[in-house]
Coordinates of C-alpha atoms in Angstrom, one line a residue:
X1381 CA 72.0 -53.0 -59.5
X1382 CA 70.8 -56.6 -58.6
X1383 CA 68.7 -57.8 -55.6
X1384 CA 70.5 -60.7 -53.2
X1385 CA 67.5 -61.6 -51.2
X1386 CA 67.3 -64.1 -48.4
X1387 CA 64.9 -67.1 -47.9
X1388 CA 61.9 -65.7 -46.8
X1389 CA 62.2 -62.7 -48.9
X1390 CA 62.1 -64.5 -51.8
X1391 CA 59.2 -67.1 -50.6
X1392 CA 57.5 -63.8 -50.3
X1393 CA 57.9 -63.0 -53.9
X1394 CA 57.2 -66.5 -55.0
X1395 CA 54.0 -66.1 -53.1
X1396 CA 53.1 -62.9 -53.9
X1397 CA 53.6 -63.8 -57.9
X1398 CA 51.1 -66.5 -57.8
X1399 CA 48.2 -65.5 -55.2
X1400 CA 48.6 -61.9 -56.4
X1401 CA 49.4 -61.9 -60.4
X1402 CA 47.8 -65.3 -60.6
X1403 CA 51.1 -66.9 -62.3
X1404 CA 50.4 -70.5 -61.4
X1405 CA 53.4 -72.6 -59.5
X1406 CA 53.5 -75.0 -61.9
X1407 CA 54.4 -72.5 -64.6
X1408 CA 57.3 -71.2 -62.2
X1409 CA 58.8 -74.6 -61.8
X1410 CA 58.5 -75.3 -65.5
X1411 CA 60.3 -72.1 -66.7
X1412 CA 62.5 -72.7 -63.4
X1413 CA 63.5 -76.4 -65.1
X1414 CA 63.8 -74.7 -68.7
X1415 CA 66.5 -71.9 -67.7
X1416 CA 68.2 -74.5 -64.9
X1417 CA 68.6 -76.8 -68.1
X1418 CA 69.5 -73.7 -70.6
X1419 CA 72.1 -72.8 -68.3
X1420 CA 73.6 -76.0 -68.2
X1421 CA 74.1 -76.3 -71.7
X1422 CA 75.8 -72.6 -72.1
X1423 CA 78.1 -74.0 -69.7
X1424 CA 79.3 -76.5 -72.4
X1425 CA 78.6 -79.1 -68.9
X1426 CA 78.1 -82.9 -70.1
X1427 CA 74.4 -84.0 -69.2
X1428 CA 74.8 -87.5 -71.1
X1429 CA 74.9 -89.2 -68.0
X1430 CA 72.9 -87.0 -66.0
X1431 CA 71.7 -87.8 -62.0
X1432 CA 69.5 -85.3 -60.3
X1433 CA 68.8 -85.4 -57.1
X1434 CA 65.1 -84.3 -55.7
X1435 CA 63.8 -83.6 -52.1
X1436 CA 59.8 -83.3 -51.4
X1437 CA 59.9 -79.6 -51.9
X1438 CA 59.1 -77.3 -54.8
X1439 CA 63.1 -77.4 -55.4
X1440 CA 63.0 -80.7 -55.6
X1441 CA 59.8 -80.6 -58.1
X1442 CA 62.2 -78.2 -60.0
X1443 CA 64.9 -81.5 -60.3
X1444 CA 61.8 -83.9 -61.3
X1445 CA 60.6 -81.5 -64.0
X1446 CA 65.3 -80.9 -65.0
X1447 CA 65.2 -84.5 -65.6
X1448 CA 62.1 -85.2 -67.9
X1449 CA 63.8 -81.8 -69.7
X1450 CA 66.9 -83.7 -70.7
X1451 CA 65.2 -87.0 -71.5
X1452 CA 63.2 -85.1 -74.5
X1453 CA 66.4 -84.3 -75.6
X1454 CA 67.6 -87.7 -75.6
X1455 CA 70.1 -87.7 -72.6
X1456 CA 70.3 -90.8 -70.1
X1457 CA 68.5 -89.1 -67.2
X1458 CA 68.0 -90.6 -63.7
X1459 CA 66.1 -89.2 -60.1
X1460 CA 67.5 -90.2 -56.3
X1461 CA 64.0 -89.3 -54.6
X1462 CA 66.3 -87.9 -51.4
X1463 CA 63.1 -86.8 -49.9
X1464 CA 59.9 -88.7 -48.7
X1465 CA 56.2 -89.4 -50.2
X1466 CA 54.6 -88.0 -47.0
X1467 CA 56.4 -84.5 -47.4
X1468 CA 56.0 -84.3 -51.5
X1469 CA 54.5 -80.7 -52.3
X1470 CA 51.8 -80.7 -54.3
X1471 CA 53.9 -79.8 -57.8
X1472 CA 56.3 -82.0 -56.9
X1473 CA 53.9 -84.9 -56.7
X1474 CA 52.8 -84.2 -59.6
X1475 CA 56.2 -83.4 -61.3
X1476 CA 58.0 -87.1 -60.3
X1477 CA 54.2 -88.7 -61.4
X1478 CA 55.5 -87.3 -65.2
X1479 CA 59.2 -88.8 -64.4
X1480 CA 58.1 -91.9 -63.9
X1481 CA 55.5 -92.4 -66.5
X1482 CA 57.8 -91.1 -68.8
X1483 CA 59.9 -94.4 -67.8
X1484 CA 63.1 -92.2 -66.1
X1485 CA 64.8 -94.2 -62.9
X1486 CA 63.7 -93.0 -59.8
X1487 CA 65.5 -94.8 -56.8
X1488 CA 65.4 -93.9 -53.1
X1489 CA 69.3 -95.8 -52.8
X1490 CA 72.2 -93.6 -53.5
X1491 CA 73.1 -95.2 -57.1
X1492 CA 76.3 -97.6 -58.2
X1493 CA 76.2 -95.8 -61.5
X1494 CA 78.8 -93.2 -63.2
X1495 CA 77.8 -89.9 -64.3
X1496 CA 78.6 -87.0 -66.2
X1497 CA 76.7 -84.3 -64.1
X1498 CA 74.9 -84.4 -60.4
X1499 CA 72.4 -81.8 -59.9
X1500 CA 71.4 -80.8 -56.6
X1501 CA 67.5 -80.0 -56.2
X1502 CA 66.9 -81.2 -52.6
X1503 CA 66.6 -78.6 -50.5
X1504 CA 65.6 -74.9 -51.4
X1505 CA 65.8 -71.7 -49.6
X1506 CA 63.7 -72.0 -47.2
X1507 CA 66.2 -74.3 -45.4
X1508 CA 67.3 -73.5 -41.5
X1509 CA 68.1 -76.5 -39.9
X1510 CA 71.1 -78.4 -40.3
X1511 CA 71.2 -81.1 -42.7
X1512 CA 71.6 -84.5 -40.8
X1513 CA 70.9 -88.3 -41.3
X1514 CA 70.2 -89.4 -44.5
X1515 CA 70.4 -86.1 -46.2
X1516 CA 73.9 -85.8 -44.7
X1517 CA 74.4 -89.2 -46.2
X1518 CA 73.3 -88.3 -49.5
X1519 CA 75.2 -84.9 -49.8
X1520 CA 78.6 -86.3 -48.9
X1521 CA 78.1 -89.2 -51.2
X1522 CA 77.2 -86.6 -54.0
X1523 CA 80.6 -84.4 -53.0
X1524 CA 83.0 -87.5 -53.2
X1525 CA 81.6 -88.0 -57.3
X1526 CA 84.2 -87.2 -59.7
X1527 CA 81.7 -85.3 -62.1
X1528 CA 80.2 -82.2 -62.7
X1529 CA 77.6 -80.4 -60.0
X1530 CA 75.5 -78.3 -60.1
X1531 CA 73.0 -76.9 -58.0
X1532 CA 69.2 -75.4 -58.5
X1533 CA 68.5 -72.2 -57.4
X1534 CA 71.0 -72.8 -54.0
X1535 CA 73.5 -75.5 -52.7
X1536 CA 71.6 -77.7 -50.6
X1537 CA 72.8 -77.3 -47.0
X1538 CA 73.7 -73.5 -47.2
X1539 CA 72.1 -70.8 -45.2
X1540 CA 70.1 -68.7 -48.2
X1541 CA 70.5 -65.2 -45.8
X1542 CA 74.1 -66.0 -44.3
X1543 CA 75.9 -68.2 -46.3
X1544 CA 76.1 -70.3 -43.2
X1545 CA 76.5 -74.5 -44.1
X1546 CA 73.7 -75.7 -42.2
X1547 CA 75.8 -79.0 -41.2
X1548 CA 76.9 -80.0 -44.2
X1549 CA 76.6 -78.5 -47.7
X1550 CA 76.6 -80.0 -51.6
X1551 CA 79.7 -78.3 -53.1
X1552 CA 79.0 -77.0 -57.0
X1553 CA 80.5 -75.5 -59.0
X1554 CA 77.1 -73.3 -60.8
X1555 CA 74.4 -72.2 -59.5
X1556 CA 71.1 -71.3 -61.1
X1557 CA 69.2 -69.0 -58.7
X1558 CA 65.3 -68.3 -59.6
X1559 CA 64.7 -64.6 -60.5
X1560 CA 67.7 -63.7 -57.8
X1561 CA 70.9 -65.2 -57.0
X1562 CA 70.2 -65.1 -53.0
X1563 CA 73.0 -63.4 -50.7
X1564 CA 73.6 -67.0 -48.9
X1565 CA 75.5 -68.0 -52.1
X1566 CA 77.4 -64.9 -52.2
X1567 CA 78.5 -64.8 -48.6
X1568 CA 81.1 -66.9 -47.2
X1569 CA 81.3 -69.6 -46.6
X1570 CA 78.4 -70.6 -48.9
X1571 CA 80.5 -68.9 -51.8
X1572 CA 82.5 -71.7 -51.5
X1573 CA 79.9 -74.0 -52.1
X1574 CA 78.3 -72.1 -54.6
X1575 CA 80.6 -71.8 -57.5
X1576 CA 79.3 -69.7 -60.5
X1577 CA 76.2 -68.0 -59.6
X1578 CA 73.7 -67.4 -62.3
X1579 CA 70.3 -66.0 -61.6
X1580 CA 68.0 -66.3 -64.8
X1581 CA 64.4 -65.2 -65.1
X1582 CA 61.4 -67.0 -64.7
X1583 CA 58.4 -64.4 -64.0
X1584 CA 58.9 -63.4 -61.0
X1585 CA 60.0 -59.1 -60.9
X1586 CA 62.7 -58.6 -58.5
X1587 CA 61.1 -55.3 -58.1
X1588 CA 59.0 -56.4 -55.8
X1589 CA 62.0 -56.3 -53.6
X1590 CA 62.4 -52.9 -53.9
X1591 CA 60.1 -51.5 -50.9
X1592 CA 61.4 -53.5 -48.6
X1593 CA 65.0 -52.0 -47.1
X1594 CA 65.8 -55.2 -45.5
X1595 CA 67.0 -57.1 -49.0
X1596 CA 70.2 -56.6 -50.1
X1597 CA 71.8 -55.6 -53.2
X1598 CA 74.9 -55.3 -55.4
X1599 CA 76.0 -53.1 -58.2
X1600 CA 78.1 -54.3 -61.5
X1601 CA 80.1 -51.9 -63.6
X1602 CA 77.6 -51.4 -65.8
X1603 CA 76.1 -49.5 -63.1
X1604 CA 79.0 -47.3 -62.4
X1605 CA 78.1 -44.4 -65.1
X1606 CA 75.2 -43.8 -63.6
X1607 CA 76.4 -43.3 -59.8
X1608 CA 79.1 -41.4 -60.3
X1609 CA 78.7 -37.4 -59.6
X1610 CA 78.5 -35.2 -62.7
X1611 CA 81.6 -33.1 -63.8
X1612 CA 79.8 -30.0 -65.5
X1613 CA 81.8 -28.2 -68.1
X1614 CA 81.2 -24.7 -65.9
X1615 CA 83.1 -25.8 -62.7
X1616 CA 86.4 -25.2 -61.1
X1617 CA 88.1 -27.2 -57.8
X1618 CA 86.1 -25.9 -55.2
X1619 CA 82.7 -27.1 -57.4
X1620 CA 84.2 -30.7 -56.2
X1621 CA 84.5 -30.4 -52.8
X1622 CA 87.2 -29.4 -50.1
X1623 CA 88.8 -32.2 -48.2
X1624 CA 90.5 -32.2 -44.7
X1625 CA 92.4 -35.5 -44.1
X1626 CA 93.6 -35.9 -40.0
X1627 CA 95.2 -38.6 -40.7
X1628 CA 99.6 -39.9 -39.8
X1629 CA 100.6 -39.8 -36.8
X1630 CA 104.6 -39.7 -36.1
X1631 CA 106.3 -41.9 -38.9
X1632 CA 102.7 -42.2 -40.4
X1633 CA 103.4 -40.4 -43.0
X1634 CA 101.8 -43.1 -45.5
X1635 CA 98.4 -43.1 -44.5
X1636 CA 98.6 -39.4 -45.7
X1637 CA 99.6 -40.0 -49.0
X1638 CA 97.8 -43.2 -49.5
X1639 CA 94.2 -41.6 -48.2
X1640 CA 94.6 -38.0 -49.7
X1641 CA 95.6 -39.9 -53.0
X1642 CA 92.7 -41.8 -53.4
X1643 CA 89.9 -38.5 -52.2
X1644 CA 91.6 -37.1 -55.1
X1645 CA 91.6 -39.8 -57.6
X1646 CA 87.8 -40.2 -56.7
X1647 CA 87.7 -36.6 -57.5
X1648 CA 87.6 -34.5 -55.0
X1649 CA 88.5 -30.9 -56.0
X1650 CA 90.6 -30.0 -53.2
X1651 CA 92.8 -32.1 -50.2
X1652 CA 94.2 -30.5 -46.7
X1653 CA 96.3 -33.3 -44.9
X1654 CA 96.5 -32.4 -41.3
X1655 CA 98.9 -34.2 -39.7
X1656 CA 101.9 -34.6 -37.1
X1657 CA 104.6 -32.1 -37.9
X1658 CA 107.4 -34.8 -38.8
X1659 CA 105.2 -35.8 -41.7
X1660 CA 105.6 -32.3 -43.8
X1661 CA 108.2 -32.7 -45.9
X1662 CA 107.5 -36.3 -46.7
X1663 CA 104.0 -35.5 -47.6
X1664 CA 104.8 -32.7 -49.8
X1665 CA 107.5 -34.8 -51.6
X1666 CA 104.4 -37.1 -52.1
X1667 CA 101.4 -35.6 -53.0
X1668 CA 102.1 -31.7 -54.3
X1669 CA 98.5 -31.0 -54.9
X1670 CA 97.4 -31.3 -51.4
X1671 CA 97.8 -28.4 -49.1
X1672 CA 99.4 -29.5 -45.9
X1673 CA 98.8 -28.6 -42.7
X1674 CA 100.4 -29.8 -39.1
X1675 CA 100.1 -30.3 -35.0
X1676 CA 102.8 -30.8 -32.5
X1677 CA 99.9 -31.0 -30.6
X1678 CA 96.2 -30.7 -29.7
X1679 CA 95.3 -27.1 -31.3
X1680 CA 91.6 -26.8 -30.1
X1681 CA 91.3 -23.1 -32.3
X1682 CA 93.0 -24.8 -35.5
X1683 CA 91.3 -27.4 -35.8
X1684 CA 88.2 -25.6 -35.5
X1685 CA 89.2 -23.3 -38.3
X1686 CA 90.0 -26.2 -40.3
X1687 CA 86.8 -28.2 -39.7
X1688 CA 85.1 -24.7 -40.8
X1689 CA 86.8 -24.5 -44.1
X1690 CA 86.0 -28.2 -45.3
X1691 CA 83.3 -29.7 -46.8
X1692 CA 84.1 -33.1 -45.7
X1693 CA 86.4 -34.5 -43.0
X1694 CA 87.8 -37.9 -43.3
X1695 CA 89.8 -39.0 -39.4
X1696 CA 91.9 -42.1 -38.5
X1697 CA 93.8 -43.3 -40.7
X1698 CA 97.2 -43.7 -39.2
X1699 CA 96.4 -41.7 -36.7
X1700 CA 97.6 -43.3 -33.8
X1701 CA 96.2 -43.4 -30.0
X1702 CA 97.7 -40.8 -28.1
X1703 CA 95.8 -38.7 -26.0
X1704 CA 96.3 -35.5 -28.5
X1705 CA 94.9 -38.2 -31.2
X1706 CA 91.8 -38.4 -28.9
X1707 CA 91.2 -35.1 -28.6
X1708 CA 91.5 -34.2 -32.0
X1709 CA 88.9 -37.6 -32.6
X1710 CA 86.3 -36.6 -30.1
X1711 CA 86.5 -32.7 -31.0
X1712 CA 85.6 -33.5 -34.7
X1713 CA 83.0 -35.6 -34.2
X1714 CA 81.2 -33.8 -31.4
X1715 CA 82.0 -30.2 -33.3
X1716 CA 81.9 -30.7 -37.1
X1717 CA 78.7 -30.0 -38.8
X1718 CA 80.3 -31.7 -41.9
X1719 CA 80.1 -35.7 -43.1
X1720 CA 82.4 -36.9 -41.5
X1721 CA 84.2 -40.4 -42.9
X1722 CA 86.0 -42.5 -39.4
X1723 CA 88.4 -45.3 -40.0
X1724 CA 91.1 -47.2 -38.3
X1725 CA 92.6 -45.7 -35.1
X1726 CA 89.4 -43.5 -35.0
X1727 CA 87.5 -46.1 -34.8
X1728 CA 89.9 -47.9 -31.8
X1729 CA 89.6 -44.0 -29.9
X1730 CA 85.8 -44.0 -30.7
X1731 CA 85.1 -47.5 -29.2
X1732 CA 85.5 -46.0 -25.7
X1733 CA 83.4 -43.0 -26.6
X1734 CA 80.6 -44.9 -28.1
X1735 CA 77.9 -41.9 -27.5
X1736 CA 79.6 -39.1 -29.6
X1737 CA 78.1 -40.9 -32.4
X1738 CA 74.8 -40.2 -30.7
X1739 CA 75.6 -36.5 -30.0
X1740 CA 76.6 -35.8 -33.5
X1741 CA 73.8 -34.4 -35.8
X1742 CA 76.0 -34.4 -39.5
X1743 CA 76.2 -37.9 -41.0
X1744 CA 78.7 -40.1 -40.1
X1745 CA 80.5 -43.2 -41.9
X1746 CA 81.9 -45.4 -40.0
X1747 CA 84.3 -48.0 -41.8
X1748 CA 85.5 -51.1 -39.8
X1749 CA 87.2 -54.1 -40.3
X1750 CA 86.2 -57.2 -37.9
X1751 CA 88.6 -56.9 -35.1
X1752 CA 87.5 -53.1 -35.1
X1753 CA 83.4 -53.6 -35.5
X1754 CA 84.2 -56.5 -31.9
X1755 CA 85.8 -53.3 -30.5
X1756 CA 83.0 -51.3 -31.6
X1757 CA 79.8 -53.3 -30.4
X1758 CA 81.3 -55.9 -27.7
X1759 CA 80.7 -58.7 -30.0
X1760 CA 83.2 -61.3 -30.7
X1761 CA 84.3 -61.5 -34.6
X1762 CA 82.7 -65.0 -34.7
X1763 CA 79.4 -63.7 -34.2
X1764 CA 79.9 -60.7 -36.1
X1765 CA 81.0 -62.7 -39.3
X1766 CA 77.8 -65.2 -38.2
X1767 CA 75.5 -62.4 -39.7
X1768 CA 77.6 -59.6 -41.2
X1769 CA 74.2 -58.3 -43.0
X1770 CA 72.7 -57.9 -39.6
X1771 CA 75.3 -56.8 -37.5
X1772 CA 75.9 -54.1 -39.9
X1773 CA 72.6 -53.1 -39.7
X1774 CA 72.2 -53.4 -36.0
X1775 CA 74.9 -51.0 -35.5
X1776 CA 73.3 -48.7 -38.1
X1777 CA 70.1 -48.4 -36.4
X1778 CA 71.6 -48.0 -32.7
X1779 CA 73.9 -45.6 -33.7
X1780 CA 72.5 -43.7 -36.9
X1781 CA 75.3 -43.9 -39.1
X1782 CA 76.8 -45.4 -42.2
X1783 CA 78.6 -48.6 -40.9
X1784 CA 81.0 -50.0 -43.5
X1785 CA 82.1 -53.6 -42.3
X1786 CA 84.9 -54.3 -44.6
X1787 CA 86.2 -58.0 -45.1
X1788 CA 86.0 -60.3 -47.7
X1789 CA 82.2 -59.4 -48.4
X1790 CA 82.1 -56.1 -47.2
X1791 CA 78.6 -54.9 -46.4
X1792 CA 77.2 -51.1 -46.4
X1793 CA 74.2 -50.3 -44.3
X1794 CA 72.3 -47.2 -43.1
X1795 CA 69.1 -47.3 -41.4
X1796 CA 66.2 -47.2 -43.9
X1797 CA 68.1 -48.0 -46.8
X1798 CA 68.5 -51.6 -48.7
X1799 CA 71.9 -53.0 -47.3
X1800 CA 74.9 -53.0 -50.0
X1801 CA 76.6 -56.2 -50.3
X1802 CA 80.0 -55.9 -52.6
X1803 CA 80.8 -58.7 -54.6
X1804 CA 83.8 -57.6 -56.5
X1805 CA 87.7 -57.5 -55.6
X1806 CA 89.7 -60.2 -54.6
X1807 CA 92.7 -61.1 -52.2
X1808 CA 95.1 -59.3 -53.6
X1809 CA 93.9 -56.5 -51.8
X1810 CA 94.2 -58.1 -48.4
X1811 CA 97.5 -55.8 -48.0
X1812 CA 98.6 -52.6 -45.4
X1813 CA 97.0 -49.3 -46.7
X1814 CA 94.1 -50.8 -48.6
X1815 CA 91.7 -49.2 -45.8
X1816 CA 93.3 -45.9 -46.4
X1817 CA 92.8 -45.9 -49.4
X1818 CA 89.1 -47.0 -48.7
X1819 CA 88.9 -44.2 -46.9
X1820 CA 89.7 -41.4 -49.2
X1821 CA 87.9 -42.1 -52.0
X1822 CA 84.6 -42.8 -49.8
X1823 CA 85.6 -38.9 -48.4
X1824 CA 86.4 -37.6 -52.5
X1825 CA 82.8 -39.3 -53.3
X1826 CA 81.1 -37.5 -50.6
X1827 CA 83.4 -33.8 -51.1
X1828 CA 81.5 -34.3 -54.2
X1829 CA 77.9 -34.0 -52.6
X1830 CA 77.1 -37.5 -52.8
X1831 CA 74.8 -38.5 -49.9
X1832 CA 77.2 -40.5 -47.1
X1833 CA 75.0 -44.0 -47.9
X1834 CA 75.6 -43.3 -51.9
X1835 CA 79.5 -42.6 -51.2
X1836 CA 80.0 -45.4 -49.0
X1837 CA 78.4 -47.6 -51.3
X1838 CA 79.9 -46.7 -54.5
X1839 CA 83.4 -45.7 -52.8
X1840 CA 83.3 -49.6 -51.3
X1841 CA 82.2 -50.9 -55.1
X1842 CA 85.2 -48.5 -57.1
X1843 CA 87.9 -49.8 -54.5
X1844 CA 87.3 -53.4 -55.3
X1845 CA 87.3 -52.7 -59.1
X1846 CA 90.1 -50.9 -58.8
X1847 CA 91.8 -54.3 -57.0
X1848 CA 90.8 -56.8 -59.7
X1849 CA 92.0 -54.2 -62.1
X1850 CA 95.4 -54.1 -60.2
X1851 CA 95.3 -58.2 -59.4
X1852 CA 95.4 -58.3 -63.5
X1853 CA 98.4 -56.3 -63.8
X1854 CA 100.2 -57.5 -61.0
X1855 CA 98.7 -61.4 -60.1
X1856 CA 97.5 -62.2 -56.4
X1857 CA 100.8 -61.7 -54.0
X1858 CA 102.7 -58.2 -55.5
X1859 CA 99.3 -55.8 -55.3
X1860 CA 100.1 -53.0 -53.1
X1861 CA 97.5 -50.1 -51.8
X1862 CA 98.8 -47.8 -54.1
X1863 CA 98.1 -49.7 -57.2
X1864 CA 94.2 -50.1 -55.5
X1865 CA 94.3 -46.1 -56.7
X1866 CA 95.9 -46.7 -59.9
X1867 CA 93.6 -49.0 -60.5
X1868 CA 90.6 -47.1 -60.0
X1869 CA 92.0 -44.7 -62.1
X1870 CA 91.5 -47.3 -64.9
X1871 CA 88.1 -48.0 -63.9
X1872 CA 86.9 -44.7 -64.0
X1873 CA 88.8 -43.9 -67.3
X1874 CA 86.9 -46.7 -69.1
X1875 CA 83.7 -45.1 -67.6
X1876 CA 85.3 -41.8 -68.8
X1877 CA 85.4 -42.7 -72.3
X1878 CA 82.0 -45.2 -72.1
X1879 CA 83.9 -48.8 -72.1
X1880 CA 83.1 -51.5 -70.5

């Protein structure tokens, strides 16, 4: 797993690495030049003709000490000194001092000259106002080059905890982050401006991060062997959990299949589908391994039984509105003593019954998309995808539950827990039934015993494998939600048989 701190969270670090371990700044910004300059060349990027471009700030101390770097090595290096003497840090004083005794071209006027490569060091993370004036000046000019870019540690102009362009934004193409790549350059829109993040070490220990639950983090699939629940050799179906699915309404009969599918691709040892009556046969032409059970109608002692029997309950998906669908929504959450995974048209039933979730004493997951989450809290989907991290978290807190805000960056968070920020998938997935199948294998994680933070987590991480597996079978416009299963199936076969 990797850290994705946020501006002050990694000022903090930076602080605490040289008051604390006595790791002078200087040293920092001279290994943060050396890997900025590494990087660069590992890219195979042209610095022939190189212009960086410095603010008064310790980033911009960073460009300074970038440009001497690739003069040693006998590259054409010049500075535009974006900031102003006034503000200079102290190591940045100090670095431009070396420039220009060195003899490398400082100017303060945006340059006439070509180059191979811009570099970006004028503003670091501890940006929050918008970029304006001259800086705005400068930025644009440096977008409108036909060159390479690239940016130290983040794009000038992007929010470092929101990914929020602060006015206007440089636009590169890599980024070399210090210790951590931040979550601003992983969130959108800052992705955009972004590019290729690369975070390289430079001695400060992103564990330092890990006491505080307010930093975010990510997993890669090097990760997933270690997450994933055991399957002992001495076990049998009900060792892996028993599943009830309330999900399909009338004609919904897809949201079934697609949900149940994927609890038992995750592997869950055992699926019941309860569901409308006019699902039956479809489902059991579908999906043979899950026992199915159906309603005509609100059955307060069946569902009872049922809720008794499982391990987990998963409810919404396809569901519809009706008022049986609400009483079978606010009768599981207010009698199950089971996790209990809520998505879709449980959600739009719960969002006018807000304090269930308060009543309820097993854990719950809740997994919106944005127009659900507005439904959910009030807020408009502007303000929710303002701050996804915090709104997530917000709604954690209130209502003491795993929220799952699904969208492009979808974001996991649970009081008292770092916040998981997914990185993988892509837009192929942006198609009907991909939250279903969301759905069931978060529910097959936690039938499995996996706490409903670790399930949510992981089940939001194997989904989006399982669409960049599928986008490279089937390209970005012919993925469907059942090929999300199939390709989690491949994921977890190459964990399966240890490949990477």
């Amino acid at each position: 797993m990797r850290y994705l701190p946020d501006g002050a969270q990694m000022q903090a670090a930076d602080k605490y690495t040289i008051e604390q371990l006595g790791v002078p700044s200087l040293v920092l910004m001279e290994r943060a030049a050396l890997k900025v300059v590494e990087a660069i060349h590992e890219k195979g990027i042209d610095t022939s003709r190189t212009l960086v471009v410095c603010g008064s700030g310790n980033n911009g101390g960073d460009g300074f000490a970038v440009a001497r770097l690739l003069t040693e090595e006998g590259m054409h290096a010049e500075v535009l000194f974006a900031g102003n003497e006034a503000s200079l840090s102290q190591e940045c004083s100090l670095q431009k001092q070396i420039a220009e005794r060195m003899g490398i071209p400082v100017f303060t006027d945006i340059p006439e000259g070509e180059y191979t490569v811009i570099i970006d060091a004028v503003f670091g993370v501890g940006l929050s106002r918008d970029v304006s004036g001259r800086y705005g000046e400068i930025i644009r000019w440096m977008n409108s080059r036909d060159c390479r870019k690239v940016a130290v540690d983040i794009p000038s102009g992007v929010c470092a905890g929101t990914g929020r362009i602060l006015g206007t934004a440089f636009r590169a193409e890599l980024t070399v982050s210090m210790a951590c790549v931040k979550a601003g350059c992983e969130l959108f829109p800052g992705k955009n401006c972004a590019g290729e993040t690369v975070a390289v070490p430079i001695g400060i220990n992103p564990d330092f991060f890990r006491e505080n639950p307010r930093v975010c983090f990510t997993y890669d699939q090097s990760d997933i062997p270690g997450l994933l629940p055991v399957r002992r050799a001495d076990s049998h179906k009900g060792s892996y959990g028993k599943v009830i699915m309330i999900t399909g309404s009338s004609g919904m009969a897809g949201a079934c299949y697609l949900s149940a599918r994927a609890a038992y691709a995750a592997g869950a040892g055992l699926v019941q589908i309860y569901t409308s009556e006019d699902n039956r046969a479809v489902i059991q032409q579908l999906i043979p391994e899950a026992i199915v059970s159906c309603y005509s109608s609100y059955d307060r002692e069946q569902l009872t039984g049922l809720l008794k029997w499982a391990d987990v309950v998963c409810i919404g998906c396809g569901l519809g509105r009706s008022e049986d669908s609400e009483k079978i929504l606010l009768h599981t959450l207010k009698e199950a003593d089971i996790p209990c995974i809520a998505d879709a048209d449980g959600l739009n039933i719960l969002s006018g019954h807000m304090e269930v979730l308060r009543q309820r004493q097993a854990p719950v997951i809740v997994t919106p998309h944005m127009k659900e989450m507005s439904r959910l809290t009030g807020e408009s989907v502007a303000e929710i995808a303002e701050n996804r991290i915090q709104a997530a978290g917000k709604f954690a807190e209130e209502y003491g539950a795993v929220c799952v805000l699904k969208d492009s960056r979808t974001v996991v968070a649970q009081d008292g827990h770092h916040t998981f920020l997914n990185l993988a998938g892509n837009n192929a997935m942006a198609k009907a039934g991909s939250g279903d199948v969301l759905a069931g294998v978060i529910t097959g994680l936690a039938a499995q015993g996996m706490t409903a933070f670790d399930s949510a987590a992981l089940g939001v991480f194997l989904h989006a494998c399982g669409g960049d597996e599928a986008r490279g079978e089937k390209g970005a416009y012919s993925v469907l939600a059942q090929d999300l299963i199939a390709g989690i199936e491949k994921v977890l076969l190459k964990q399966d048989r240890g490949e990477e």
